[in-house]
Amino acid sequence: MQFLHEKNAAGQTLLRLCARGNAIIAEILRLSAYIPAPFLLATRADQKKYSHIILDFAYLDRQKGKGPDYYEQVIESNHALTSLDLEFKETYIRKLGRFYKLFEVIWTYGVDLKQYLKDVEGGHHLQSTLEGILLDRDGKQLLSEALYLSGAMLLLLDQKIPGVIRERLLISYLRYKGQTELEDVDEVAKLVERTGYLPPPNKSTGAYPESFFARVSLPRSNVKMIIGRLRSDDVYNQIPAYPVPEHRSIALATQASMLYVCLFFVPKILHTAEATMREVVDKHFPDNWIIPFYLGFTVDITVEWERYPAAKLALANVTQAKHITPLAMQYYKRIPKILKQLNFYLEEGTLTEEYILKNRVKLLEWLRAANVHLRWLTLHTRRSSKKILSYFPKIDQSSVLELLMKTSQFEFRLKENVEAILADKETRWNDSRRECVERINELAEVFSGQKALSRVGKNEALQKWFAEKIGPQVAALDYNDQTVSGRRIQQLMDALEGVTPYHQIETNVPVKNFITETRGYLGNMLRILNVSEDVMVTITLVSDVAYAREIVYEYIPQMQKRIQKDPRTVLLLRSTFLKLASILQIPLVRIGMASLTNEGMAQDMVSVSEFYSKELVGFVRTVLEIIPEMMFRILSEIIKLQTNYLKEIPMRIEKEEVGQFAQLKLRNTLTEKCFQVAQFTEGILALDSTLVGVIQIEPKQLLEEGIRRILVRQIAAYLDQILHFPKPTLQEFHSRLQQLKKVLEGFKHSFGYLQDYIHVYGLKLWQEEFQRIINFNVERECSQFLKQVHEGARCKYQNKLIPIPSPPPVAGDGSNNFIGRLGRALLHHTNVKRTVYVHKMGAWYTRNEQEVVSLKSFDLLIESVGVFGVAGLDKFYGFSIVKGLQLLLSKFDKAQKVNGGRLHNVLKAFTKRVEPLSSLPAHATSLYVDLLKQFPSKEVVDPFVFAIAEIGQKQLLRRHLSNIQSFRAKLQSHPLFSCLEQVNNSLLNDIRAHYSDPANNPYPSVDNPLLLELSSYLEHTGQNDPFSKIYVTGDRLTLLSVWLFALTLKQVAKFSFAIHQASALPSKKDSLDEAPFVIGMYTLLNQFHPSLLQQYLFLIGQYVRSYTDEVLEKSKAAKAYPSEVIKMLFFLEMFSFFGDLESEFLNEFVPAYVWQKFL
């Protein structure tokens, strides 16, 4: 039974183990890109914020008198830390679970490998011993790979996820999940504990990496046997693909990488086994010292083996200057010769099928030579130590890149033609055989004398020879028996060559040509037979470029420079991208084999192939990004021309002014710029659809993605740089908005101008990406009001392919980005302590009656940041109001409990004295005076009043933002506005009908997207009322209405009425504006059941009636109300106006006759 037979348990178990190993490494590489930023503690701000909740293994150390209990107590004793810890858990628990799962499967892999070796030794797998497995071709490959993958994943784990970060991740997950739910956490912790690894150029400390490998603790005898097989055998049978002796180290490169890793499991060999290490170096590392130990992750063994005496001694023989310098010169000097030959092969019409059939061996030789030189130069000129590089001649990396590109193109064409030959191999062979038979039959007829051909005489011997001997043998050739047919074809060719010297044939040119053509067809048949699948296997093996997975990124700038010079270089790069797709073969080959017999591995196959394919596609995008970058560079010049120099042509101009408006030189320059853009577009569109791994690349899609990426980058940069207000002046605010308007309008206009040249919908791209930028920054800014830490990568508006930049916040500013800066700047200029809002004017004024923010400001705002920017600001203020309301209610709840509940007792006592609210209490005026006297200190009350006014201020701004959106929507898209208005009214009618008759009028389904989508449209067209919104929900707070009434009494006393402004003015310069306070009060009351609002109004009405009755009792002829009543009535009038309360509703609390006299 074959080792990999589906019923062979030993083979299948080992195969699945290797497949798992490759999948685990893919997961390491995948997750290493998603380490949560706080765990890095890279900045002082992060260290200050998270150092108490992100802990390493010191958390488990009880020897220093601390331990878990100590750290948990520190967190629990601090409310801010407890809150932050909870937010942190909610944000990262899923990601922490995935990291822990990764650490656990790495540990499990080592346990399973150890158990497998133990089972084989113990005879648990019938007819399978370790010696037998190592003698089997598949067995020795898989066993070596299993050991090698165990070590490779440890090395990569240290490189990609540093030890201190592993500890922080594991401890965080342990704290949040609890040890009882993590059975193997102790063993996992021992494995992932930090090691002595330090990233290059630093040298790792301690006995690294053997100390790390020792944590896996595999049987040393078994490991030695595997290493012995890697030392002595051609495990992967690659030497036939590299027949030249000088290429032996390349042929054994795969197992050399495996050997490098496996030797760390038995470090004694590296330290003391001089003979063994001499054998290893002479066989595997005679001319190469840069080793790609897994998919392009390289090491310099002259550095890594420096502290191992035996290994260092063995390497000393091959790493001396006298050996390295001529070796490097040899490789570098052959580049021009190889490039010359490749250029010849790449000439149009050279690599025909006939040429390939005739020169198959020679073509493979040049292909092999090109790839060998490419591998050596790529690895050793990019990754060698400074000492080794000093022995090298000066090597031009552009020639190495050219070698890569030309070799890739040559491989692509050769492979394409060979595949075509193999696809029609039998048909071609049969066609050639038929031609041979026809010609031999014609020759037999010629020598029979019955067919005249240039006076050829009859020759019975030749006639019989052709007709009875040669003809039947050719006809009897069988394609399926290629070995016999090949031998007979050679014999027939020799026979035809032998008959040519006969006088009757030699002297007759037509007959001679017939025989030559027949021999040609026989030769073609022989060459077709020689082109087998082995040729494709050789091409695949030789052209492997997995070693350059990381290094190739260093060639991106040079690739982009070539594209800048000639956009059609993309065609050459296409074959380079396809060559890089060979990277997928190494991790996927075992997973693919395992998935044939194990359905569970099929998911790993999809996951791993997608991961590596996306990496390759990402590389392609990065290289080709230069095209949209160049487009936008040219676009910036076009913007400058159109914005600053080109004059706008009027509808009618005088004949004499035509030349002035024509501006022919400028328009010629503009045309040249547009032509350059068109050239770059042609360059990328010339790239055909290409399958990279498992992902199909469409050139038009690549172009659009690149354009979007640069567009997003530039718009985000403009918004971040311009919307920065170092001087808190109104002039600075307006000038910045004006500047942004000018820049974005010019950008948008020029982008629309170019859309026909780049085959994209410019306005559509602009709208989509501008909206995404605004929404992303709004969400990021609003995250400070939420209980979750904002992760940009997880935001629904973020896109990995078209990322939105996240510039750091401005120092000394409480905002995360430009949305926060703009919103807070507007709040600053409408500050409730410095300005007065005049509703009739729709503007804010200073206390000196100078206009600050008006409708013009909001016009400029929407012209600069657009509808999406205004909607974003509206959302920002909405979240801010929510946070403000939550804090306000929380403060009130706490205020009732301090000082033994003094405030609660005062409010409760007052409530008892004024109940029932429909009647008037005895000694009312003294009652209100006593209430204010017992009020908390100014330090307690003022923050409450200011918070209410701030909420009102934000509500006013939201109302103005809605108004400007509504106005613009009516002006620019009246049909849409009217349609939305009608749909909204219809829906509201349906909802009202539901509450009137629920049985017959069902409420819209939760799954119905209409309400959600319509809401978004209404918000962007200003058809929403911020004042009526419910921001927070919760139970009714006891005595809240009484507390708000008391605050109203205290605040209203500070206002005076200005008849000429029809508004209330603060009586002191440091007092708050009345309108925001009124709106804030209404907003707060509107969050609860209507009974709370009614109770509040009853208290105000009782207050007004009490004072009114007192005045009437003193003098029935009194012509005016006291100032307390007038101020309160004016407050109530504003309250009803902003709250849209009916006069009939107010009459329930304040009698109509009072209003009549007031008005």
Coordinates of N, CA and C in Angstrom, one line a residue, residues 58-150:
A58 N 4.3 39.7 33.8 CA 4.5 40.2 35.2 C 3.2 40.1 36.0
Y59 N 2.1 40.0 35.3 CA 0.7 39.9 35.9 C 0.7 38.6 36.7
L60 N 1.4 37.5 36.3 CA 1.3 36.2 36.9 C 2.4 36.0 38.0
D61 N 3.3 37.0 38.1 CA 4.4 36.9 39.0 C 4.0 37.2 40.4
R62 N 3.9 36.2 41.3 CA 3.5 36.5 42.7 C 4.7 36.7 43.6
Q63 N 5.9 36.5 43.1 CA 7.1 36.5 44.0 C 7.4 37.9 44.4
K64 N 7.0 38.9 43.7 CA 7.3 40.3 44.1 C 6.1 40.9 44.8
G65 N 5.3 40.1 45.4 CA 4.2 40.6 46.2 C 3.1 41.2 45.4
K66 N 3.0 40.9 44.2 CA 1.9 41.4 43.4 C 1.0 40.3 42.9
G67 N 1.1 39.9 41.6 CA 0.2 38.8 41.1 C -1.1 39.4 40.7
P68 N -2.0 38.5 40.1 CA -3.3 38.9 39.5 C -4.1 39.7 40.5
D69 N -4.2 39.3 41.7 CA -5.1 40.0 42.7 C -4.7 41.5 42.8
Y70 N -3.4 41.7 42.9 CA -3.0 43.1 43.0 C -3.4 43.9 41.8
Y71 N -3.1 43.4 40.6 CA -3.4 44.2 39.4 C -4.9 44.4 39.2
E72 N -5.7 43.4 39.6 CA -7.2 43.5 39.4 C -7.7 44.5 40.5
Q73 N -7.1 44.6 41.6 CA -7.5 45.5 42.6 C -7.2 47.0 42.2
V74 N -6.1 47.2 41.5 CA -5.7 48.5 41.0 C -6.7 49.0 40.0
I75 N -7.2 48.1 39.2 CA -8.2 48.4 38.1 C -9.5 48.7 38.8
E76 N -9.9 47.8 39.7 CA -11.3 47.9 40.2 C -11.4 49.2 41.2
S77 N -10.3 49.6 41.7 CA -10.3 50.7 42.7 C -10.4 52.1 41.9
N78 N -10.2 52.1 40.6 CA -10.3 53.3 39.8 C -11.4 53.2 38.8
H79 N -12.4 54.1 39.0 CA -13.6 54.0 38.1 C -13.2 54.2 36.6
A80 N -12.3 55.1 36.4 CA -11.9 55.4 35.0 C -11.2 54.2 34.4
L81 N -10.4 53.5 35.1 CA -9.7 52.3 34.6 C -10.7 51.2 34.4
T82 N -11.7 51.0 35.3 CA -12.7 50.0 35.2 C -13.5 50.2 33.9
S83 N -13.9 51.5 33.7 CA -14.7 51.8 32.5 C -13.9 51.6 31.2
L84 N -12.6 52.0 31.2 CA -11.7 51.7 30.1 C -11.5 50.3 29.8
D85 N -11.3 49.5 30.9 CA -11.1 48.0 30.8 C -12.4 47.4 30.2
L86 N -13.6 47.8 30.6 CA -14.8 47.3 30.0 C -14.9 47.6 28.5
E87 N -14.6 48.9 28.2 CA -14.6 49.3 26.8 C -13.6 48.5 25.9
F88 N -12.4 48.3 26.5 CA -11.4 47.5 25.9 C -11.8 46.1 25.6
K89 N -12.4 45.5 26.6 CA -12.9 44.1 26.4 C -13.9 44.0 25.3
E90 N -14.9 44.9 25.3 CA -16.0 44.9 24.3 C -15.4 45.0 22.9
T91 N -14.4 45.8 22.8 CA -13.8 46.1 21.5 C -12.9 45.0 21.0
Y92 N -12.1 44.4 21.8 CA -11.0 43.5 21.4 C -11.2 42.0 21.7
I93 N -12.3 41.6 22.4 CA -12.4 40.3 22.9 C -12.3 39.2 21.8
R94 N -13.0 39.5 20.7 CA -13.0 38.6 19.6 C -11.7 38.4 18.9
K95 N -11.0 39.5 18.8 CA -9.7 39.5 18.2 C -8.7 38.8 19.1
L96 N -8.8 39.0 20.4 CA -7.9 38.4 21.4 C -8.2 36.9 21.3
G97 N -9.4 36.5 21.2 CA -9.7 35.0 21.1 C -9.1 34.4 19.9
R98 N -9.0 35.1 18.8 CA -8.4 34.5 17.6 C -6.9 34.4 17.8
F99 N -6.3 35.4 18.4 CA -4.8 35.3 18.7 C -4.5 34.1 19.6
Y100 N -5.4 34.0 20.7 CA -5.2 32.9 21.6 C -5.3 31.5 20.9
K101 N -6.3 31.4 20.0 CA -6.5 30.2 19.2 C -5.3 29.9 18.4
L102 N -4.7 30.9 17.8 CA -3.4 30.7 17.1 C -2.3 30.1 18.0
F103 N -2.1 30.7 19.1 CA -1.1 30.3 20.0 C -1.4 28.8 20.5
E104 N -2.6 28.5 20.7 CA -3.0 27.2 21.1 C -2.8 26.2 20.0
V105 N -3.1 26.5 18.7 CA -2.9 25.5 17.7 C -1.4 25.3 17.4
I106 N -0.6 26.3 17.6 CA 0.9 26.1 17.5 C 1.4 25.1 18.5
W107 N 0.9 25.3 19.8 CA 1.3 24.4 20.8 C 0.7 23.0 20.5
T108 N -0.5 22.9 20.0 CA -1.1 21.6 19.7 C -0.4 20.9 18.6
Y109 N 0.1 21.7 17.6 CA 0.9 21.1 16.5 C 2.1 20.4 17.0
G110 N 2.8 21.0 17.9 CA 4.0 20.4 18.5 C 3.6 19.1 19.3
V111 N 2.6 19.2 20.0 CA 2.1 18.0 20.8 C 1.7 16.8 19.8
D112 N 1.0 17.2 18.8 CA 0.6 16.1 17.8 C 1.7 15.5 17.1
L113 N 2.7 16.3 16.7 CA 3.9 15.8 16.0 C 4.7 14.9 16.9
K114 N 4.8 15.3 18.2 CA 5.5 14.4 19.2 C 4.7 13.1 19.3
Q115 N 3.4 13.2 19.4 CA 2.6 12.0 19.6 C 2.7 11.1 18.4
Y116 N 2.8 11.7 17.2 CA 2.9 10.9 15.9 C 4.2 10.1 15.9
L117 N 5.3 10.8 16.3 CA 6.5 10.1 16.3 C 6.5 8.9 17.4
K118 N 5.9 9.2 18.5 CA 5.8 8.2 19.5 C 4.9 7.0 19.0
D119 N 3.8 7.3 18.3 CA 3.0 6.2 17.8 C 3.7 5.4 16.8
V120 N 4.5 6.0 15.9 CA 5.2 5.2 14.9 C 6.3 4.4 15.6
E121 N 7.0 4.9 16.6 CA 8.0 4.1 17.3 C 7.3 3.0 18.1
G122 N 6.1 3.2 18.6 CA 5.4 2.2 19.4 C 4.7 1.2 18.5
G123 N 4.7 1.3 17.2 CA 4.1 0.4 16.3 C 2.6 0.5 16.2
H124 N 2.1 1.7 16.5 CA 0.6 1.9 16.4 C 0.1 1.9 15.0
H125 N 1.0 2.3 14.1 CA 0.6 2.3 12.6 C 1.2 1.0 12.0
L126 N 0.4 0.1 11.7 CA 0.9 -1.2 11.1 C 1.7 -1.0 9.9
Q127 N 2.7 -1.8 9.8 CA 3.6 -1.8 8.6 C 4.3 -0.5 8.4
S128 N 4.3 0.4 9.4 CA 5.0 1.7 9.3 C 6.0 1.9 10.4
T129 N 7.2 2.0 10.1 CA 8.3 2.3 11.0 C 8.9 3.6 10.6
L130 N 9.7 4.3 11.5 CA 10.3 5.5 11.2 C 11.3 5.3 10.0
E131 N 12.0 4.2 10.1 CA 13.0 3.9 9.0 C 12.3 3.7 7.7
G132 N 11.2 2.9 7.7 CA 10.5 2.7 6.5 C 9.9 4.0 5.9
I133 N 9.4 4.8 6.8 CA 8.8 6.1 6.3 C 9.9 6.9 5.6
L134 N 11.1 6.9 6.2 CA 12.2 7.7 5.7 C 12.8 7.2 4.4
L135 N 12.5 5.9 4.1 CA 12.9 5.3 2.9 C 11.9 5.5 1.7
D136 N 10.6 5.8 2.1 CA 9.6 6.1 1.1 C 9.7 7.5 0.6
R137 N 9.5 7.7 -0.7 CA 9.7 9.0 -1.3 C 8.7 10.1 -0.6
D138 N 7.5 9.7 -0.6 CA 6.5 10.7 0.0 C 6.7 10.7 1.6
G139 N 7.0 9.6 2.2 CA 7.2 9.6 3.6 C 8.3 10.5 4.1
K140 N 9.5 10.4 3.5 CA 10.6 11.2 3.9 C 10.3 12.7 3.7
Q141 N 9.6 13.0 2.6 CA 9.2 14.4 2.3 C 8.3 14.9 3.4
L142 N 7.3 14.2 3.7 CA 6.3 14.7 4.7 C 6.8 14.7 6.1
L143 N 7.6 13.7 6.5 CA 8.2 13.7 7.8 C 9.2 14.9 8.0
S144 N 10.0 15.1 7.0 CA 10.9 16.3 7.0 C 10.1 17.6 7.1
E145 N 9.1 17.7 6.3 CA 8.3 18.9 6.3 C 7.6 19.1 7.7
A146 N 7.1 18.1 8.3 CA 6.4 18.2 9.6 C 7.3 18.8 10.6
L147 N 8.6 18.3 10.7 CA 9.6 18.8 11.6 C 9.9 20.2 11.2
Y148 N 10.2 20.5 10.0 CA 10.6 21.8 9.5 C 9.5 22.8 9.7
L149 N 8.2 22.5 9.5 CA 7.1 23.5 9.7 C 7.0 23.8 11.2
S150 N 7.3 22.8 12.1 CA 7.2 23.1 13.5 C 8.2 24.2 13.9

